[in-house]
Short mmCIF file of C-alpha atoms in Angstrom, two decimals:
data_model
loop_
_atom_site.label_atom_id
_atom_site.label_comp_id
_atom_site.label_asym_id
_atom_site.label_seq_id
_atom_site.Cartn_x
_atom_site.Cartn_y
_atom_site.Cartn_z
CA MET A 950 56.84 -72.57 -5.31
CA LEU A 951 55.40 -72.39 -8.83
CA GLN A 952 54.09 -75.50 -10.49
CA ILE A 953 52.86 -76.29 -13.96
CA ILE A 954 49.42 -77.77 -13.39
CA PRO A 955 48.02 -80.12 -16.02
CA LYS A 956 44.52 -79.33 -17.25
CA LYS A 957 43.30 -82.73 -16.14
CA ILE A 958 44.93 -85.41 -14.05
CA ILE A 959 45.22 -88.73 -15.84
CA ALA A 960 44.48 -91.57 -13.45
CA VAL A 961 47.45 -93.92 -13.13
CA GLU A 962 48.27 -96.68 -10.72
CA HIS A 963 50.69 -95.61 -8.02
CA ASN A 964 52.66 -97.53 -5.46
CA TRP A 965 50.22 -96.35 -2.80
CA GLN A 966 47.38 -98.22 -4.51
CA LYS A 967 49.44 -101.38 -4.63
CA GLU A 968 50.42 -100.97 -0.98
CA LEU A 969 46.78 -100.40 -0.07
CA ALA A 970 45.78 -103.61 -1.84
CA MET A 971 48.48 -105.50 0.07
CA ALA A 972 47.38 -104.27 3.52
CA PHE A 973 47.16 -106.92 6.24
CA SER A 974 43.57 -108.03 6.85
CA ASP A 975 44.28 -111.37 8.51
CA PRO A 976 45.42 -111.05 12.14
CA ILE A 977 47.56 -114.19 12.08
CA THR A 978 49.43 -113.04 8.97
CA LEU A 979 50.20 -109.73 10.68
CA LEU A 980 51.30 -111.48 13.87
CA ASN A 981 53.64 -113.72 11.90
CA TYR A 982 55.07 -110.69 10.10
CA LEU A 983 55.72 -109.00 13.45
CA GLN A 984 57.19 -112.17 14.94
CA LEU A 985 54.52 -112.44 17.61
CA PRO A 986 53.12 -115.83 18.72
CA ALA A 987 49.59 -116.18 17.34
CA ASP A 988 48.55 -118.49 20.19
CA ASP A 989 48.93 -115.59 22.63
CA PHE A 990 46.28 -113.60 20.76
CA ALA A 991 43.57 -116.23 20.20
CA ASP A 992 40.92 -114.31 22.18
CA ASP A 993 41.97 -110.95 20.71
CA ILE A 994 41.60 -112.16 17.14
CA LYS A 995 37.88 -112.80 17.70
CA ALA A 996 37.27 -109.03 17.83
CA ARG A 997 37.72 -108.81 14.07
CA SER A 998 34.03 -109.78 13.95
CA LEU A 999 33.23 -106.41 15.53
CA PHE A 1000 35.43 -104.32 13.23
CA PRO A 1001 37.70 -105.69 10.50
CA LEU A 1002 41.46 -105.53 10.83
CA ARG A 1003 43.29 -103.48 8.21
CA VAL A 1004 46.95 -102.47 8.50
CA PRO A 1005 49.12 -101.34 5.57
CA ARG A 1006 52.60 -102.85 5.42
CA PRO A 1007 54.40 -99.44 5.59
CA PHE A 1008 52.71 -98.82 8.93
CA ALA A 1009 53.50 -102.32 10.18
CA ASP A 1010 57.14 -101.69 9.26
CA LYS A 1011 57.25 -98.88 11.83
CA MET A 1012 56.39 -101.35 14.61
CA VAL A 1013 59.01 -103.07 16.75
CA LYS A 1014 58.96 -106.75 15.86
CA GLY A 1015 58.37 -109.09 18.76
CA ASP A 1016 56.90 -106.34 20.96
CA ALA A 1017 53.22 -106.81 21.79
CA ASN A 1018 53.28 -103.47 23.64
CA ASP A 1019 54.41 -101.48 20.64
CA PRO A 1020 52.23 -98.31 20.67
CA LEU A 1021 51.48 -98.52 16.96
CA PHE A 1022 50.53 -102.19 17.14
CA LYS A 1023 48.15 -101.57 20.06
CA GLN A 1024 46.30 -98.90 18.08
CA VAL A 1025 45.37 -101.22 15.23
CA PHE A 1026 45.33 -104.83 16.43
CA THR A 1027 42.09 -106.46 17.52
CA SER A 1028 41.56 -106.91 21.26
CA GLN A 1029 39.23 -109.02 23.39
CA LEU A 1030 38.62 -105.83 25.39
CA GLU A 1031 36.48 -104.59 22.50
CA PHE A 1032 33.76 -106.96 23.69
CA GLN A 1033 33.44 -105.11 27.01
CA LYS A 1034 30.18 -103.26 27.57
CA ALA A 1035 30.86 -99.87 29.16
CA ALA A 1036 28.35 -97.29 30.36
CA ASN A 1037 27.89 -94.37 27.95
CA PHE A 1038 29.96 -96.02 25.20
CA VAL A 1039 27.62 -96.20 22.21
CA ALA A 1040 27.64 -96.80 18.46
CA ASP A 1041 27.07 -93.12 17.62
CA PRO A 1042 28.86 -91.04 20.28
CA LEU A 1043 28.63 -87.77 18.33
CA ASP A 1044 25.01 -88.10 17.16
CA GLU A 1045 26.05 -88.15 13.51
CA HIS A 1046 24.18 -91.11 12.05
CA GLU A 1047 20.80 -89.41 11.79
CA ASN A 1048 22.13 -85.95 10.97
CA VAL A 1049 24.03 -86.68 7.79
CA GLN A 1050 22.72 -85.75 4.36
CA PRO A 1051 24.02 -87.69 1.36
CA GLY A 1052 27.74 -86.97 1.32
CA ILE A 1053 27.50 -84.08 3.78
CA LEU A 1054 27.79 -83.63 7.52
CA HIS A 1055 27.01 -80.02 8.43
CA LYS A 1056 27.96 -79.75 12.09
CA TYR A 1057 29.32 -76.21 12.33
CA LYS A 1058 28.05 -72.84 11.09
CA SER A 1059 30.94 -71.80 8.85
CA ARG A 1060 32.34 -75.15 7.74
CA LEU A 1061 31.04 -78.39 6.41
CA LEU A 1062 32.32 -81.95 6.07
CA MET A 1063 32.10 -83.85 2.81
CA LEU A 1064 32.24 -87.61 3.42
CA ILE A 1065 34.37 -88.43 0.41
CA ARG A 1066 35.02 -92.11 1.06
CA GLY A 1067 33.78 -94.55 3.67
CA GLY A 1068 36.86 -96.71 3.92
CA CYS A 1069 40.23 -96.06 5.52
CA ALA A 1070 43.67 -97.42 4.74
CA VAL A 1071 43.98 -98.46 8.39
CA ASN A 1072 41.30 -99.44 10.87
CA CYS A 1073 42.19 -97.83 14.19
CA ARG A 1074 40.44 -99.71 16.97
CA TYR A 1075 39.31 -96.51 18.73
CA CYS A 1076 37.70 -95.02 15.59
CA PHE A 1077 34.64 -92.98 16.56
CA ARG A 1078 33.03 -93.85 13.22
CA ARG A 1079 33.65 -97.60 13.39
CA HIS A 1080 29.85 -98.11 13.35
CA PHE A 1081 29.02 -95.33 10.86
CA PRO A 1082 26.61 -96.26 7.99
CA TYR A 1083 29.01 -95.46 5.19
CA GLY A 1084 27.07 -97.63 2.79
CA ASP A 1085 24.29 -95.01 2.81
CA ASN A 1086 26.70 -92.26 1.76
CA HIS A 1087 28.31 -93.61 -1.38
CA LEU A 1088 27.59 -91.01 -4.07
CA ASN A 1089 28.00 -90.79 -7.81
CA ARG A 1090 28.94 -87.50 -9.51
CA LYS A 1091 25.31 -86.53 -10.08
CA GLU A 1092 24.64 -86.91 -6.37
CA TRP A 1093 27.79 -84.96 -5.56
CA ARG A 1094 26.37 -82.08 -7.60
CA THR A 1095 23.42 -82.01 -5.22
CA ALA A 1096 25.90 -81.67 -2.35
CA LEU A 1097 27.68 -78.87 -4.23
CA ASP A 1098 24.35 -77.08 -4.72
CA TYR A 1099 23.86 -77.24 -0.94
CA ILE A 1100 27.23 -75.54 -0.43
CA LYS A 1101 26.42 -72.88 -3.02
CA ALA A 1102 23.15 -72.07 -1.29
CA ASP A 1103 24.65 -71.53 2.18
CA THR A 1104 26.70 -68.34 2.05
CA GLN A 1105 27.62 -68.64 5.75
CA LEU A 1106 30.02 -71.41 4.78
CA ASN A 1107 33.62 -70.41 4.14
CA GLU A 1108 35.46 -73.72 4.53
CA VAL A 1109 34.94 -77.23 3.17
CA ILE A 1110 36.49 -80.22 4.90
CA TYR A 1111 37.19 -83.46 3.06
CA SER A 1112 36.55 -86.25 5.55
CA GLY A 1113 35.41 -89.85 5.67
CA GLY A 1114 36.56 -92.58 6.28
CA ASP A 1115 39.65 -91.15 4.67
CA PRO A 1116 39.13 -88.79 1.73
CA LEU A 1117 42.51 -89.64 0.21
CA MET A 1118 41.21 -93.13 -0.50
CA ALA A 1119 39.58 -91.46 -3.51
CA LYS A 1120 41.47 -91.17 -6.77
CA ASP A 1121 43.21 -87.93 -7.63
CA ASP A 1122 41.20 -87.28 -10.79
CA PHE A 1123 37.94 -87.30 -8.80
CA LEU A 1124 39.45 -85.10 -6.08
CA GLN A 1125 40.65 -82.64 -8.71
CA TRP A 1126 37.17 -82.44 -10.22
CA LEU A 1127 35.51 -81.93 -6.85
CA THR A 1128 38.07 -79.32 -5.76
CA GLU A 1129 37.60 -77.35 -8.98
CA GLU A 1130 33.84 -77.35 -8.41
CA ILE A 1131 34.25 -76.11 -4.84
CA ALA A 1132 36.76 -73.43 -5.89
CA ALA A 1133 34.10 -72.06 -8.24
CA ILE A 1134 31.87 -71.28 -5.23
CA GLY A 1135 32.83 -67.72 -4.32
CA HIS A 1136 32.17 -67.77 -0.57
CA ILE A 1137 34.44 -70.78 0.09
CA LYS A 1138 37.92 -69.64 1.17
CA ARG A 1139 39.64 -72.74 2.46
CA LEU A 1140 39.88 -76.43 1.70
CA ARG A 1141 40.80 -78.71 4.59
CA VAL A 1142 41.65 -82.41 4.22
CA HIS A 1143 41.49 -84.71 7.26
CA THR A 1144 43.58 -87.79 6.59
CA ARG A 1145 45.66 -90.55 8.12
CA LEU A 1146 46.57 -92.16 4.82
CA PRO A 1147 49.98 -90.45 4.32
CA VAL A 1148 50.94 -91.59 7.82
CA VAL A 1149 50.29 -95.26 7.08
CA ILE A 1150 51.21 -95.14 3.35
CA PRO A 1151 53.53 -92.16 2.73
CA SER A 1152 53.61 -92.82 -1.02
CA ARG A 1153 50.01 -91.51 -1.15
CA VAL A 1154 51.53 -88.02 -1.39
CA THR A 1155 51.81 -88.03 -5.17
CA ASP A 1156 52.53 -85.19 -7.57
CA GLU A 1157 48.90 -85.45 -8.65
CA LEU A 1158 47.70 -85.00 -5.08
CA ILE A 1159 49.82 -81.91 -4.62
CA SER A 1160 48.59 -80.55 -7.96
CA TRP A 1161 44.87 -80.60 -7.19
CA LEU A 1162 45.41 -79.54 -3.59
CA THR A 1163 47.39 -76.42 -4.50
CA ALA A 1164 46.15 -75.48 -7.99
CA SER A 1165 43.01 -73.58 -7.02
CA ARG A 1166 42.51 -70.25 -5.25
CA LEU A 1167 41.47 -72.11 -2.07
CA GLN A 1168 43.91 -72.05 0.83
CA PRO A 1169 44.93 -75.71 1.34
CA ILE A 1170 45.19 -77.26 4.80
CA LEU A 1171 46.10 -80.88 5.51
CA VAL A 1172 45.21 -82.16 8.98
CA LEU A 1173 47.02 -85.38 9.80
CA HIS A 1174 46.18 -87.93 12.49
CA ILE A 1175 49.39 -88.94 14.28
CA ASN A 1176 49.23 -90.22 17.85
CA HIS A 1177 52.81 -91.23 18.59
CA ALA A 1178 56.26 -90.02 17.57
CA ASN A 1179 57.12 -93.49 16.25
CA GLU A 1180 54.63 -92.96 13.43
CA ILE A 1181 56.92 -90.32 11.92
CA ASP A 1182 59.65 -91.99 9.86
CA ASP A 1183 61.90 -90.72 7.06
CA LYS A 1184 59.41 -91.62 4.31
CA LEU A 1185 56.66 -89.62 5.99
CA LYS A 1186 59.04 -86.70 6.58
CA GLN A 1187 59.90 -86.63 2.88
CA ALA A 1188 56.22 -86.61 1.94
CA LEU A 1189 55.48 -83.81 4.39
CA THR A 1190 58.38 -81.75 3.05
CA LYS A 1191 56.88 -81.94 -0.45
CA LEU A 1192 53.53 -80.73 0.84
CA LYS A 1193 55.10 -77.94 2.88
CA GLN A 1194 57.19 -76.71 -0.05
CA ALA A 1195 54.05 -76.61 -2.19
CA GLY A 1196 52.42 -74.21 0.28
CA VAL A 1197 50.13 -76.59 2.19
CA THR A 1198 49.51 -75.77 5.85
CA LEU A 1199 50.15 -78.91 7.92
CA LEU A 1200 48.39 -79.55 11.24
CA ASN A 1201 47.96 -82.60 13.44
CA GLN A 1202 45.19 -83.88 15.64
CA ALA A 1203 45.80 -86.75 18.01
CA VAL A 1204 43.63 -88.80 20.34
CA LEU A 1205 44.68 -89.36 23.94
CA LEU A 1206 44.89 -93.14 24.30
CA LYS A 1207 45.48 -95.08 27.50
CA GLY A 1208 48.66 -97.11 27.37
CA ILE A 1209 49.77 -95.56 24.08
CA ASN A 1210 50.39 -91.81 24.43
CA ASP A 1211 49.05 -90.87 27.86
CA GLN A 1212 52.40 -90.01 29.43
CA VAL A 1213 53.98 -86.55 29.42
CA GLU A 1214 57.19 -87.78 27.81
CA GLN A 1215 55.25 -89.36 24.95
CA GLN A 1216 53.33 -86.16 24.24
CA ILE A 1217 56.49 -84.05 24.36
CA ALA A 1218 58.19 -86.41 21.92
CA LEU A 1219 55.16 -86.25 19.60
CA SER A 1220 55.03 -82.45 19.54
CA GLU A 1221 58.77 -82.18 18.94
CA ALA A 1222 58.70 -84.78 16.16
CA LEU A 1223 55.75 -83.07 14.49
CA PHE A 1224 57.38 -79.66 14.49
CA ALA A 1225 60.67 -81.07 13.21
CA SER A 1226 58.64 -82.42 10.27
CA GLY A 1227 56.90 -79.12 9.54
CA VAL A 1228 53.62 -79.95 11.29
CA LEU A 1229 51.97 -77.93 14.06
CA PRO A 1230 50.12 -79.73 16.89
CA TYR A 1231 46.46 -78.70 16.62
CA TYR A 1232 44.15 -80.78 18.80
CA LEU A 1233 44.55 -83.46 21.44
CA HIS A 1234 41.14 -85.13 21.63
CA LEU A 1235 39.72 -86.93 24.59
CA LEU A 1236 38.44 -90.29 23.37
CA ASP A 1237 35.01 -90.26 21.77
CA LYS A 1238 32.97 -92.80 23.70
CA VAL A 1239 32.36 -95.27 20.91
CA ALA A 1240 31.29 -98.83 21.69
CA GLY A 1241 34.25 -101.19 21.60
CA ALA A 1242 36.91 -98.65 22.59
CA SER A 1243 36.40 -98.09 26.32
CA HIS A 1244 39.78 -99.66 27.15
CA PHE A 1245 41.52 -96.71 25.47
CA ASP A 1246 39.77 -94.10 27.63
CA CYS A 1247 41.73 -91.77 29.92
CA PRO A 1248 40.04 -89.86 32.77
CA GLU A 1249 39.60 -86.16 32.09
CA THR A 1250 41.52 -85.35 35.27
CA HIS A 1251 44.54 -87.27 33.96
CA ALA A 1252 44.36 -85.35 30.67
CA GLN A 1253 44.25 -82.04 32.55
CA THR A 1254 47.29 -82.97 34.63
CA LEU A 1255 49.16 -84.08 31.53
CA MET A 1256 48.39 -80.85 29.71
CA ALA A 1257 49.54 -78.77 32.68
CA GLU A 1258 52.91 -80.51 32.45
CA LEU A 1259 53.09 -79.99 28.70
CA ILE A 1260 52.55 -76.27 29.15
CA LYS A 1261 55.51 -76.18 31.50
CA ALA A 1262 57.74 -78.21 29.16
CA LEU A 1263 56.93 -76.83 25.71
CA PRO A 1264 56.60 -73.47 23.97
CA GLY A 1265 52.98 -72.52 23.39
CA TYR A 1266 53.02 -73.27 19.67
CA LEU A 1267 53.86 -76.92 20.42
CA VAL A 1268 51.02 -77.44 22.89
CA PRO A 1269 47.87 -78.84 21.25
CA LYS A 1270 44.43 -77.75 22.44
CA LEU A 1271 42.83 -80.30 24.72
CA VAL A 1272 39.25 -80.80 23.55
CA ARG A 1273 36.28 -83.10 23.56
CA GLU A 1274 33.73 -83.29 20.79
CA VAL A 1275 30.14 -83.25 21.97
CA GLY A 1276 27.34 -84.09 19.56
CA GLY A 1277 25.21 -81.09 18.64
CA GLN A 1278 27.67 -78.48 19.87
CA PRO A 1279 28.74 -75.69 17.44
CA GLY A 1280 32.45 -76.53 17.78
CA LYS A 1281 34.99 -78.51 19.77
CA THR A 1282 34.56 -78.20 23.54
CA PRO A 1283 37.78 -77.03 25.25
CA ILE A 1284 38.74 -78.80 28.47
CA ASP A 1285 39.54 -76.33 31.23
CA LEU A 1286 42.95 -76.63 32.82
CA HIS A 1287 43.60 -75.82 36.45
CA LEU A 1288 47.19 -74.64 36.41
CA THR A 1289 49.13 -74.13 39.61
#
């Protein structure tokens, strides 16, 4: 689909920025909005001291009001269980904090992460970077040029990944500039964007976003983070259709979360809903063992059993790869399945 691409994107205020500014940050206000009794969550609210609460209204609107067991609510609302101390659950489960250069996390031989923005539109309680020192990785354009020089110098790289936080928290004019600079580096073939923002604020998929993402010679890939079929509503489907029609490859990576998506039926529904929206399941991650999130953890044996059932129930292209990320390893670590 051909598009007329403006020479430069003019920064304008979009609905997504307004919706971001109006995100819930006070637990009691969110509970009132969802028609849940605040007194029942007095101990849970205290966990905001460990990791702030942030929930955009469009995501809250996907939750079932009055249901404290709603799978979307449980992903983002503070819990007293976050205070639990669990063996092997640490602040830096992937050994990233000491291995990051300004703006860059070079974990794999052929691809590199650029930490575009530290913040996210939503604070998921299981976030493996909930303790990450984002304040040390806030760069100006001069400092970004140093990161670009690093990419130019390493000809083994062929893919750049925009990560964070959430990279789409950045404004489109900055992302256009950065993408143009990367496209000018001959050995880079692909641009991948890891984001949850369109899931929680679908209006983030603007014409400007599609312009910078598809205007260059780089092959564009958008990797979403969707854990449950209920996260996919009509507004998100419309946004994904626009991306798909513009030639963007759409993938999804989910995290296996106890009490949220750890049943076979839930995973089948997720894969089917993704594919109906033009998205291919990519990874199903075992939980990264970050301090404060142990209550979301599922045993590896349970994950293996679940995946064996998915293989029986779904065509291969709808079965995500079950993986764990291990700090220092050259890629994701596949989890062996013992099929019978």
